[in-house]
Coordinates of C-alpha atoms and ligand atoms in Angstrom, one line a residue:
Chain A
X2 CA 52.2 -48.4 77.2
X3 CA 49.6 -47.4 74.7
X4 CA 46.0 -48.5 75.3
X5 CA 44.6 -51.3 73.2
X6 CA 42.0 -49.0 71.7
X7 CA 44.6 -46.4 70.4
X8 CA 46.3 -49.2 68.3
X9 CA 43.1 -49.8 66.3
X10 CA 43.3 -48.2 63.0
X11 CA 40.5 -46.6 61.0
X12 CA 40.7 -49.4 58.4
X13 CA 40.1 -52.0 61.0
X14 CA 37.1 -50.0 62.2
X15 CA 35.8 -49.4 58.8
X16 CA 36.2 -53.3 58.0
X17 CA 34.1 -53.9 61.1
X18 CA 31.4 -51.5 60.3
X19 CA 31.3 -52.6 56.6
X20 CA 30.9 -56.2 57.9
X21 CA 28.2 -55.2 60.3
X22 CA 26.4 -53.5 57.4
X23 CA 26.6 -56.6 55.2
X24 CA 25.2 -58.9 58.0
X25 CA 22.2 -56.6 58.3
X26 CA 21.6 -56.2 54.7
X27 CA 21.8 -60.0 54.3
X28 CA 19.5 -60.6 57.1
X29 CA 22.2 -62.6 59.0
X30 CA 20.7 -61.1 62.2
X31 CA 21.9 -63.6 64.8
X32 CA 25.5 -63.2 63.5
X33 CA 24.8 -59.5 63.7
X34 CA 23.8 -59.9 67.4
X35 CA 27.0 -61.8 68.2
X36 CA 28.8 -58.5 67.4
X37 CA 27.4 -57.1 70.6
X38 CA 28.8 -57.4 74.2
X39 CA 26.7 -59.1 76.7
X40 CA 25.3 -55.9 78.1
X41 CA 24.7 -53.4 75.3
X42 CA 22.4 -50.9 73.9
X43 CA 20.8 -50.1 70.5
X44 CA 19.0 -46.6 70.4
X45 CA 17.3 -44.5 67.9
X46 CA 16.6 -41.1 69.4
X47 CA 13.5 -39.1 68.4
X48 CA 14.0 -36.7 65.5
X49 CA 13.2 -33.6 67.6
X50 CA 15.8 -34.5 70.4
X51 CA 18.6 -36.3 68.6
X52 CA 21.0 -35.8 71.6
X53 CA 18.4 -36.9 74.1
X54 CA 18.6 -39.6 76.9
X55 CA 16.1 -42.4 76.6
X56 CA 15.4 -42.2 80.4
X57 CA 13.9 -38.8 80.0
X58 CA 13.0 -38.5 76.3
X59 CA 10.6 -40.5 74.3
X60 CA 12.8 -42.5 71.8
X61 CA 11.9 -44.3 68.7
X62 CA 14.0 -47.4 69.8
X63 CA 15.7 -48.0 73.1
X64 CA 16.8 -51.7 73.3
X65 CA 18.9 -53.2 76.0
X66 CA 20.5 -56.7 75.3
X67 CA 17.3 -58.6 76.1
X68 CA 15.0 -56.4 74.1
X69 CA 17.4 -56.4 71.1
X70 CA 17.6 -60.3 71.3
X71 CA 13.9 -60.3 71.2
X72 CA 13.7 -57.8 68.3
X73 CA 16.1 -60.0 66.4
X74 CA 14.2 -63.2 67.2
X75 CA 11.0 -61.6 66.1
X76 CA 12.5 -60.4 62.9
X77 CA 13.6 -63.8 62.1
X78 CA 10.3 -65.4 63.0
X79 CA 6.9 -65.2 61.2
X80 CA 4.9 -62.6 62.9
X81 CA 6.6 -59.2 62.2
X82 CA 3.9 -58.4 59.6
X83 CA 5.6 -55.1 58.7
X84 CA 8.7 -57.2 57.5
X85 CA 6.8 -60.0 55.7
X86 CA 7.8 -60.2 53.0
X87 CA 11.1 -58.9 54.2
X88 CA 12.5 -55.6 53.0
X89 CA 15.6 -55.4 50.9
X90 CA 18.0 -52.9 52.5
X91 CA 21.2 -51.4 51.3
X92 CA 23.4 -49.3 53.7
X93 CA 26.0 -46.9 52.6
X94 CA 28.5 -46.0 55.4
X95 CA 31.1 -43.3 55.1
X96 CA 33.0 -40.5 56.9
X97 CA 34.2 -43.0 59.6
X98 CA 36.0 -41.2 62.3
X99 CA 37.5 -42.6 65.5
X100 CA 36.8 -40.5 68.5
X101 CA 38.1 -40.8 72.1
X102 CA 40.0 -44.0 72.2
X103 CA 40.7 -44.9 75.8
X104 CA 41.5 -48.1 77.5
X105 CA 39.7 -50.9 75.5
X106 CA 37.0 -48.6 74.4
X107 CA 36.7 -46.3 71.4
X108 CA 33.8 -44.2 70.1
X109 CA 33.3 -44.3 66.4
X110 CA 31.1 -42.0 64.4
X111 CA 30.1 -42.6 60.8
X112 CA 27.4 -41.3 58.3
X113 CA 24.8 -43.5 56.8
X114 CA 22.1 -43.8 54.3
X115 CA 20.0 -46.9 54.7
X116 CA 17.6 -47.6 51.8
X117 CA 14.6 -49.8 52.5
X118 CA 12.9 -51.3 49.5
X119 CA 9.6 -53.2 49.9
X120 CA 6.4 -53.6 48.0
X121 CA 7.6 -51.2 45.3
X122 CA 8.3 -48.4 47.8
X123 CA 11.8 -47.1 48.5
X124 CA 12.6 -45.2 51.7
X125 CA 15.8 -43.6 52.6
X126 CA 16.9 -43.1 56.3
X127 CA 19.8 -40.7 56.6
X128 CA 21.8 -40.0 59.7
X129 CA 24.9 -40.9 61.6
X130 CA 25.9 -43.8 63.7
X131 CA 27.7 -43.5 67.0
X132 CA 29.2 -46.8 68.0
X133 CA 31.0 -47.5 71.2
X134 CA 33.3 -50.4 70.4
X135 CA 35.4 -52.4 72.9
X136 CA 38.4 -54.2 72.0
X137 CA 38.0 -57.8 73.2
X138 CA 40.0 -61.0 72.6
X139 CA 41.7 -59.5 69.6
X140 CA 38.5 -58.4 68.0
X141 CA 35.9 -55.5 68.3
X142 CA 32.5 -55.7 70.0
X143 CA 29.7 -53.2 70.1
X144 CA 28.7 -52.1 73.4
X145 CA 26.3 -49.2 72.3
X146 CA 25.1 -48.4 69.0
X147 CA 23.1 -45.2 68.2
X148 CA 21.5 -44.4 64.9
X149 CA 20.8 -40.8 65.0
X150 CA 18.5 -39.6 62.2
X151 CA 18.9 -36.4 60.4
X152 CA 15.3 -36.4 59.4
X153 CA 12.8 -33.9 60.6
X154 CA 10.3 -36.7 61.0
X155 CA 9.7 -40.1 59.7
X156 CA 7.9 -38.6 56.7
X157 CA 7.3 -40.5 54.6
X158 CA 9.1 -43.5 56.1
X159 CA 6.5 -44.1 58.8
X160 CA 8.2 -46.9 60.6
X161 CA 11.5 -48.4 61.5
X162 CA 10.6 -52.1 61.2
X163 CA 14.1 -52.9 59.9
X164 CA 17.3 -52.6 61.9
X165 CA 18.6 -49.2 61.2
Chain B
X573 CA -16.2 -29.7 44.7
X574 CA -18.2 -30.9 47.8
X575 CA -21.6 -29.8 46.3
X576 CA -20.9 -32.1 43.3
X577 CA -21.3 -35.1 45.5
X578 CA -24.8 -36.3 45.0
X579 CA -26.7 -36.9 48.3
X580 CA -27.9 -40.3 47.4
X581 CA -24.4 -41.5 47.1
X582 CA -23.3 -39.8 50.4
X583 CA -26.2 -41.5 52.3
X584 CA -25.0 -44.8 51.1
X585 CA -21.4 -44.4 52.3
X586 CA -22.4 -45.7 55.7
X587 CA -25.1 -48.4 56.0
X588 CA -26.3 -48.7 59.6
X589 CA -29.0 -51.3 59.6
X590 CA -29.8 -51.8 63.2
X591 CA -32.8 -53.9 62.5
X592 CA -30.8 -56.7 60.9
X593 CA -27.5 -55.9 62.7
X594 CA -25.4 -55.0 59.7
X595 CA -23.0 -52.1 59.4
X596 CA -21.1 -51.4 56.2
X597 CA -18.7 -48.6 55.2
X598 CA -18.3 -47.8 51.5
X599 CA -14.5 -48.0 50.8
X600 CA -14.5 -44.9 48.6
X601 CA -14.4 -42.9 51.9
X602 CA -10.8 -44.0 52.0
X603 CA -9.8 -43.1 48.6
X604 CA -11.9 -40.3 47.0
X605 CA -10.4 -36.9 47.0
X606 CA -13.9 -35.3 47.0
X607 CA -14.8 -37.1 50.2
X608 CA -11.6 -35.6 51.7
X609 CA -12.4 -32.1 50.6
X610 CA -15.8 -32.5 52.3
X611 CA -14.4 -34.0 55.4
X612 CA -12.1 -30.8 55.6
X613 CA -15.1 -28.6 55.4
X614 CA -17.6 -30.5 57.4
X615 CA -15.4 -32.4 60.0
X616 CA -12.0 -30.7 60.5
X617 CA -13.3 -27.2 60.0
X618 CA -16.2 -27.7 62.4
X619 CA -15.3 -30.0 65.2
X620 CA -12.9 -29.0 68.0
X621 CA -9.4 -30.2 67.3
X622 CA -6.6 -31.0 69.7
X623 CA -3.7 -28.6 69.3
X624 CA -1.4 -29.2 72.2
X625 CA -0.9 -29.4 75.9
X626 CA -0.3 -26.5 78.3
X627 CA 2.8 -28.1 79.7
X628 CA 4.5 -27.5 76.3
X629 CA 4.6 -23.8 76.9
X630 CA 5.2 -23.3 80.7
X631 CA 6.7 -19.9 81.0
X632 CA 5.5 -16.6 79.3
X633 CA 7.0 -16.3 75.8
X634 CA 7.3 -20.1 75.4
X635 CA 6.1 -21.3 72.1
X636 CA 5.9 -24.4 69.9
X637 CA 4.9 -24.6 66.3
X638 CA 3.2 -27.3 64.5
X639 CA 0.4 -27.9 62.0
X640 CA -3.1 -28.3 63.4
X641 CA -6.0 -29.4 61.0
X642 CA -3.6 -28.6 58.2
X643 CA -2.7 -25.0 59.4
X644 CA 0.6 -23.9 60.6
X645 CA 0.2 -22.6 64.2
X646 CA 2.2 -21.2 66.9
X647 CA 1.0 -22.1 70.5
X648 CA 2.3 -19.4 72.7
X649 CA 2.1 -18.4 76.4
X650 CA 1.6 -14.7 76.6
X651 CA 3.1 -12.5 79.3
X652 CA -0.3 -12.4 80.6
X653 CA 0.0 -16.1 81.4
X654 CA -2.7 -17.1 78.8
X655 CA -2.0 -19.8 76.2
X656 CA -3.0 -18.8 72.7
X657 CA -2.9 -20.5 69.4
X658 CA -1.9 -18.1 66.7
X659 CA -2.1 -18.8 63.0
X660 CA 1.5 -18.8 61.8
X661 CA 1.1 -16.4 58.8
X662 CA 2.1 -12.8 58.7
X663 CA -0.9 -10.5 58.3
X664 CA 1.3 -8.3 56.1
X665 CA 1.8 -10.7 53.1
X666 CA 1.7 -14.1 54.5
X667 CA 5.1 -15.5 55.3
X668 CA 5.3 -17.9 58.2
X669 CA 6.3 -15.7 61.2
X670 CA 8.0 -18.4 63.3
X671 CA 10.1 -21.2 61.8
X672 CA 11.5 -22.6 64.9
X673 CA 10.0 -25.8 66.3
X674 CA 10.0 -24.5 69.8
X675 CA 11.6 -21.9 72.1
X676 CA 11.0 -18.8 74.0
X677 CA 10.7 -15.3 72.3
X678 CA 9.8 -11.9 73.5
X679 CA 8.7 -11.0 69.9
X680 CA 8.2 -13.0 66.7
X681 CA 9.6 -11.1 63.9
X682 CA 8.7 -11.8 60.3
X683 CA 11.9 -11.8 58.4
X684 CA 10.2 -10.6 55.1
X685 CA 9.6 -6.9 55.8
X686 CA 10.4 -7.1 59.5
X687 CA 6.8 -6.8 61.1
X688 CA 7.0 -8.1 64.7
X689 CA 4.5 -9.7 66.9
X690 CA 4.2 -10.1 70.7
X691 CA 3.7 -13.7 72.2
X692 CA 0.1 -12.5 72.6
X693 CA -0.2 -11.9 68.9
X694 CA -0.3 -8.2 68.8
X695 CA 1.5 -6.4 65.9
X696 CA 4.0 -4.5 67.8
X697 CA 6.5 -3.2 65.3
X698 CA 6.3 -2.0 61.6
X699 CA 9.5 -0.7 59.9
X700 CA 8.5 2.7 58.3
X701 CA 5.2 2.8 60.2
X702 CA 4.7 6.5 59.1
X703 CA 4.4 5.5 55.4
X704 CA 0.8 4.1 55.9
X705 CA -2.3 6.0 55.6
X706 CA -4.7 6.8 58.5
X707 CA -7.0 4.1 57.5
X708 CA -4.5 1.5 58.2
X709 CA -5.2 0.1 61.6
X710 CA -2.3 -1.6 63.2
X711 CA -4.6 -3.1 66.0
X712 CA -6.5 -5.1 63.5
X713 CA -3.3 -6.8 62.3
X714 CA -2.4 -9.0 65.0
X715 CA -1.7 -12.7 64.3
X716 CA -5.1 -14.3 63.8
X717 CA -6.6 -17.1 66.1
X718 CA -8.8 -19.9 65.1
X719 CA -12.2 -18.3 64.4
X720 CA -14.3 -20.8 66.3
X721 CA -12.1 -20.4 69.4
X722 CA -9.4 -21.8 71.6
X723 CA -10.3 -23.7 74.7
X724 CA -8.6 -25.8 77.3
X725 CA -9.8 -28.7 79.2
X726 CA -7.6 -30.0 82.0
X727 CA -4.5 -28.8 80.1
X728 CA -5.6 -30.2 76.8
X729 CA -5.7 -27.3 74.3
X730 CA -8.3 -27.5 71.5
X731 CA -9.1 -25.2 68.7
X732 CA -12.0 -24.7 66.4
X733 CA -12.0 -23.2 62.8
X734 CA -15.7 -22.7 62.4
X735 CA -16.4 -19.1 62.5
X736 CA -20.1 -19.7 63.7
X737 CA -19.1 -22.2 66.2
X738 CA -21.4 -22.1 69.1
X739 CA -20.6 -25.3 71.0
X740 CA -18.3 -25.0 74.0
X741 CA -15.5 -27.4 74.2
X742 CA -17.0 -29.1 77.3
X743 CA -20.2 -29.8 75.7
X744 CA -18.4 -31.1 72.6
X745 CA -16.4 -33.5 74.7
X746 CA -19.5 -34.6 76.5
X747 CA -18.7 -38.0 78.2
X748 CA -15.2 -38.1 76.9
X749 CA -14.4 -35.6 79.7
X750 CA -14.7 -38.3 82.3
X751 CA -11.9 -40.3 80.6
X752 CA -9.8 -37.2 80.1
X753 CA -10.2 -36.8 83.9
X754 CA -9.0 -40.2 84.6
X755 CA -5.8 -39.4 82.5
X756 CA -5.3 -35.9 84.1
X757 CA -5.9 -37.4 87.6
X758 CA -2.8 -39.5 87.3
X759 CA -1.0 -36.5 88.7
X760 CA -1.5 -34.9 92.1
X761 CA -0.5 -31.7 90.3
X762 CA -0.5 -31.6 86.6
X763 CA 0.4 -33.9 83.7
X764 CA 3.1 -33.0 81.2
X765 CA 4.2 -33.9 77.8
X766 CA 7.5 -35.7 78.0
X767 CA 10.3 -34.6 75.7
X768 CA 10.6 -36.3 72.4
X769 CA 7.9 -36.5 69.5
X770 CA 7.2 -39.4 67.3
X771 CA 6.2 -37.8 64.0
X772 CA 5.6 -39.9 61.2
X773 CA 3.6 -40.6 58.0
X774 CA 1.4 -43.5 57.2
X775 CA 0.4 -44.3 53.6
X776 CA -3.2 -44.8 54.5
X777 CA -6.4 -42.8 55.0
X778 CA -6.6 -41.3 58.5
X779 CA -9.8 -43.1 59.3
X780 CA -8.1 -46.5 58.9
X781 CA -5.9 -45.4 61.9
X782 CA -8.9 -44.2 63.9
X783 CA -10.4 -47.6 63.4
X784 CA -7.3 -49.5 64.0
X785 CA -6.6 -47.6 67.3
X786 CA -9.9 -48.6 69.0
X787 CA -10.1 -52.1 67.4
X788 CA -10.0 -54.8 69.9
X789 CA -10.5 -57.6 67.5
X790 CA -7.2 -57.4 65.9
X791 CA -4.9 -57.6 69.0
X792 CA -4.1 -61.3 69.1
X793 CA -3.7 -61.6 65.3
X794 CA -1.8 -58.5 64.3
X795 CA 0.1 -58.3 67.7
X796 CA 0.9 -61.9 68.3
X797 CA 4.6 -61.0 68.5
X798 CA 4.1 -58.3 71.1
X799 CA 2.0 -60.6 73.3
X800 CA 4.7 -63.4 72.9
X801 CA 7.3 -60.9 73.9
X802 CA 5.3 -59.7 77.0
X803 CA 5.1 -63.3 78.2
X804 CA 8.8 -64.0 77.4
X805 CA 9.9 -60.8 79.2
X806 CA 7.7 -61.9 82.2
X807 CA 5.7 -58.8 81.6
X808 CA 2.4 -60.6 81.3
X809 CA 1.1 -63.8 82.5
X810 CA 0.9 -66.6 80.0
X811 CA -2.6 -67.5 81.4
X812 CA -3.8 -64.0 80.5
X813 CA -2.8 -64.3 76.8
X814 CA -4.4 -67.7 76.7
X815 CA -7.4 -66.0 77.8
X816 CA -7.1 -63.2 75.5
X817 CA -7.0 -65.8 72.7
X818 CA -10.0 -67.5 74.1
X819 CA -13.4 -67.4 72.6
X820 CA -15.0 -66.5 75.9
X821 CA -15.3 -62.7 75.9
X822 CA -17.5 -62.3 78.9
X823 CA -14.8 -60.8 81.2
X824 CA -13.6 -58.3 78.6
X825 CA -13.7 -54.5 78.5
X826 CA -17.1 -53.2 77.5
X827 CA -17.0 -50.5 74.7
X828 CA -19.0 -47.3 75.2
X829 CA -20.1 -44.5 72.8
X830 CA -19.4 -41.3 74.5
X831 CA -21.5 -38.9 72.4
X832 CA -20.4 -36.7 69.4
X833 CA -18.5 -39.6 68.0
X834 CA -16.1 -40.1 70.8
X835 CA -15.8 -43.7 72.1
X836 CA -13.7 -46.0 74.3
X837 CA -13.2 -49.7 73.6
X838 CA -13.6 -50.0 77.4
X839 CA -11.5 -49.6 80.6
X840 CA -10.4 -52.4 82.8
X841 CA -7.4 -53.9 84.6
X842 CA -5.0 -55.3 82.1
X843 CA -2.3 -57.6 82.9
X844 CA 0.5 -55.3 81.6
X845 CA 1.9 -53.0 84.3
X846 CA 1.5 -49.3 84.5
X847 CA 4.1 -47.0 85.8
X848 CA 1.1 -45.2 87.5
X849 CA 1.2 -47.5 90.6
X850 CA 0.4 -50.8 88.9
X851 CA 3.3 -53.1 89.6
X852 CA 4.2 -56.3 87.8
X853 CA 7.2 -58.6 88.2
X854 CA 8.8 -57.0 85.1
X855 CA 9.4 -53.8 86.9
X856 CA 11.6 -55.6 89.5
X857 CA 11.0 -56.8 93.1
X858 CA 12.9 -53.8 94.3
X859 CA 10.4 -51.4 93.1
X860 CA 7.3 -53.2 94.4
X861 CA 7.1 -51.4 97.7
X862 CA 7.4 -48.0 96.0
X863 CA 4.6 -48.9 93.7
X864 CA 2.5 -49.8 96.7
X865 CA 3.3 -46.5 98.3
X866 CA 2.3 -44.7 95.1
X867 CA -0.9 -46.6 95.1
X868 CA -1.6 -45.7 98.8
X869 CA -1.1 -42.0 97.9
X870 CA -3.5 -42.3 95.0
X871 CA -6.2 -43.9 97.3
X872 CA -5.7 -41.1 99.8
X873 CA -5.9 -38.5 97.1
X874 CA -8.7 -39.9 94.9
X875 CA -10.5 -42.5 97.1
X876 CA -10.4 -46.4 96.5
X877 CA -12.7 -46.7 93.6
X878 CA -11.2 -43.8 91.6
X879 CA -7.6 -44.7 92.4
X880 CA -8.4 -48.2 91.0
X881 CA -9.7 -46.7 87.7
X882 CA -6.8 -44.2 87.4
X883 CA -3.9 -46.4 88.4
X884 CA -4.9 -50.0 87.7
X885 CA -7.1 -49.7 84.6
X886 CA -6.2 -49.3 81.1
X887 CA -8.2 -48.0 78.1
X888 CA -8.0 -46.2 74.8
X889 CA -10.0 -43.1 74.2
X890 CA -11.0 -41.8 70.8
X891 CA -12.0 -38.2 70.6
X892 CA -13.6 -37.3 67.3
X893 CA -12.3 -36.9 64.8
X894 CA -8.6 -37.2 65.2
X895 CA -7.4 -37.5 68.8
X896 CA -6.4 -40.8 70.4
X897 CA -5.3 -41.2 74.0
X898 CA -3.9 -44.7 74.7
X899 CA -3.9 -44.8 78.5
X900 CA -2.5 -48.3 78.7
X901 CA 1.1 -49.5 79.8
X902 CA 2.0 -45.8 79.3
X903 CA 0.0 -42.8 78.3
X904 CA 0.0 -41.7 74.7
X905 CA -1.4 -38.9 72.9
X906 CA -1.7 -39.1 69.1
X907 CA -3.1 -36.9 66.3
X908 CA -3.8 -37.7 62.8
X909 CA -4.3 -35.3 59.9
X910 CA -4.9 -36.3 56.3
X911 CA -2.6 -34.9 53.7
X912 CA -4.3 -37.0 51.0
X913 CA -6.9 -39.6 50.9
X914 CA -4.1 -42.2 51.2
X915 CA -1.6 -40.3 53.3
X916 CA -1.8 -39.2 57.0
X917 CA 0.5 -37.3 59.2
X918 CA 0.8 -38.7 62.8
X919 CA 2.2 -36.9 65.8
X920 CA 2.6 -38.8 69.0
X921 CA 3.7 -37.9 72.6
X922 CA 4.1 -39.4 75.9
X923 CA 2.3 -38.0 78.8
X924 CA 3.3 -38.3 82.4
X925 CA 2.6 -36.8 85.9
X926 CA 5.1 -33.9 86.3
X927 CA 6.0 -35.1 89.8
X928 CA 7.0 -38.5 88.5
X929 CA 10.3 -39.8 89.9
X930 CA 13.1 -40.6 87.4
X931 CA 12.8 -44.4 87.8
X932 CA 9.0 -44.3 87.0
X933 CA 9.5 -41.9 84.2
X934 CA 12.1 -44.2 82.6
X935 CA 9.7 -47.1 83.0
X936 CA 6.9 -45.1 81.5
X937 CA 9.1 -44.4 78.5
X938 CA 10.5 -48.0 78.2
X939 CA 6.8 -49.5 78.3
X940 CA 5.9 -46.9 75.8
X941 CA 8.6 -47.7 73.2
X942 CA 8.2 -51.4 73.7
X943 CA 4.7 -51.2 72.2
X944 CA 4.0 -48.0 70.5
X945 CA 5.6 -45.9 67.9
X946 CA 7.6 -46.4 64.6
X947 CA 10.1 -48.8 66.2
X948 CA 7.9 -50.5 68.8
X949 CA 6.8 -54.1 68.8
X950 CA 3.3 -53.4 67.8
X951 CA 2.8 -50.0 66.0
X952 CA 4.8 -51.1 62.9
X953 CA 2.4 -53.8 62.3
X954 CA -0.6 -51.5 62.6
X955 CA 0.9 -49.2 60.1
X956 CA 1.6 -52.1 57.9
X957 CA -2.0 -53.4 58.1
X958 CA -3.7 -50.0 57.5
X959 CA -1.3 -49.5 54.5
X960 CA -2.3 -52.8 52.9
X961 CA -5.9 -52.1 53.5
X962 CA -5.3 -48.9 51.5
X963 CA -3.8 -50.9 48.9
X964 CA -6.6 -53.3 48.9
X965 CA -9.0 -50.4 48.2
X966 CA -7.6 -50.1 44.6
X967 CA -10.3 -52.7 44.1
X968 CA -13.1 -50.3 45.4
X969 CA -14.8 -50.5 42.1
X970 CA -15.3 -54.3 42.5
X971 CA -15.5 -54.7 46.3
X972 CA -17.4 -51.8 47.5
X973 CA -18.1 -52.2 51.2
X974 CA -16.1 -53.1 54.4
X975 CA -18.0 -54.6 57.4
X976 CA -18.1 -53.1 60.9
X977 CA -21.0 -55.2 62.2
X978 CA -19.3 -57.1 64.9
X979 CA -21.4 -57.3 68.1
X980 CA -24.5 -55.8 66.7
X981 CA -27.6 -57.4 68.1
X982 CA -25.6 -58.8 70.8
X983 CA -26.6 -58.0 74.5
X984 CA -23.3 -57.8 76.2
X985 CA -20.3 -56.4 74.2
X986 CA -16.7 -56.8 74.5
X987 CA -13.9 -54.5 73.1
X988 CA -13.5 -57.0 70.3
X989 CA -17.0 -55.9 69.1
X990 CA -17.1 -52.7 67.0
X991 CA -19.5 -50.5 68.8
X992 CA -16.7 -47.9 69.5
X993 CA -15.8 -47.9 65.7
X994 CA -19.5 -47.5 64.7
X995 CA -19.7 -44.7 67.0
X996 CA -17.1 -42.8 64.9
X997 CA -18.8 -43.7 61.7
X998 CA -22.2 -42.6 63.0
X999 CA -21.0 -39.2 63.7
X1000 CA -18.9 -39.0 60.6
X1001 CA -21.9 -39.9 58.4
X1002 CA -24.1 -37.4 60.2
X1003 CA -21.7 -34.6 59.6
X1004 CA -20.9 -35.5 56.0
X1005 CA -24.6 -36.2 55.0
X1006 CA -26.5 -33.1 56.2
X1007 CA -27.6 -30.8 53.4
X1008 CA -26.4 -27.8 55.5
X1009 CA -23.7 -28.2 57.9
X1010 CA -25.4 -29.4 61.2
X1011 CA -24.6 -28.7 64.7
X1012 CA -21.9 -31.0 65.9
X1013 CA -23.9 -32.0 68.9
X1014 CA -24.9 -35.6 69.0
X1015 CA -27.2 -37.5 71.3
X1016 CA -25.0 -38.8 74.1
X1017 CA -24.8 -42.4 74.5
X1018 CA -25.7 -43.2 70.8
Ligands
LIG1327 S1 5.3 -10.7 55.0 FE1 5.7 -10.4 57.0 S2 6.5 -8.5 57.1 FE2 5.9 -8.8 55.0
LIG1328 FE1 -2.8 -52.4 66.8

């Protein structure tokens, strides 16, 4: 019998990633949070150690489920000054590839450009996503999401106050 | 450029009226390119500037490259075991000799014409050496070092670009040494830079970041969301944040000027935890006993009083002009260098004891990223605030001065007062104002 993950097509995965991107661009962040499993991780490694481990390297972002919930709650609240007024963001996601499907889990890589536009400044974040998706109840959920930047440094972007 | 600045104007940039208790800074210091040119000459090219940490180049041949005070440098450890900071420009025609961010090399070869240099900076190979005249002296053509010297204090490497520099690093650091000691003493052996650099740009004048980093006044307004999170995550006691909000400032940290423009907003027990033996419930009950044991070891090594200072207390340390050490819920080393009046490059690292166990190292990193850096729950708002100050200064023609008077004429100061920021500006003004460049020595405890 083939595993559940092996039956997932690239089109299904793309639909999922495009939906995820739309939720983020539309600031529907609690719906976005619902895409994650109960234990999950959201990581942005440092630009000089893109393949690092957050237990041993200083990351830009290393959120577990609790931290991520708090991040989303803060972003939806009034006190994230860096996102008040909110940025407009636009994400372009491409080159989606399914890697290592096994059991109910599949690892998916894709390329991204995320534009952040705010107070007349436009910044572009370029990199690749690594999603670990699980097939649950007929749908996909995110167990781990890594946004790996190709930038040498956050110059000139400066901060990652949006969800990458 | 610098000599076109008239001295009357210069002397009015920082108004320090101790009599009346008023301190004002003219906002053109954040926007004027002539001021920046003078700062490069009078400040960055005269003071000792932090370059790196010995732990970044452990073995002979190890190197890292970066910009320090605007210059590309190679920090290397020679085969003689000595750390050097070499200017990363070929003495032949100028190409950057090393373009890797870090590594280990027995020679650094310039790819333009193939000259090669040892990790000690000596020029060791010249293709077609025989074609040069007798006057051509290969020994003079090693990679250059900062003319004012390279000096190390407790593994912190500093350089000086002033050829006539006569101030030893330890004299320059003055009372800031005691606070560097508190950081270095976290380890029974040595401290080390943890892998991973947060490098970012802020669209603001570097001095706004200096002010912001030692400004205790903004914590509960700018960082409300961070403190709310600490409470929610059970990482800080609600009473404590109520207290932080409170008008009673008597129990607060007390700021100190440390001489030469260095300062601390104060050092005291804070209610966040420190992976350096300061346990809080957020770290998990199962770790409590190990923290107690770490603390006992620290007491044995350092004595009761010093162990308390090193392990339990938190504080920021500003070393003039552009090094900031946050020794708080984690230990952060951060440097600033202005690219333009309204643009600064920041590099930020995490420091930890090299003997630290994996669980505590992970906690240290977790604590760090929760608060600090481009994706933390605090730094993005600091970046935002200095950027909108910079935008506000487009009105510098109409609104000339900023106020830095808080706490003047008050007998007992808290970190919400601005003495630590005034200490920076007093030294800044002193170096910028002098007819002739003056000695970087200041009166200690100014
Ligand atoms: S410039 Fe380096 S060898 Fe010529
Ligand atoms: Fe701050």
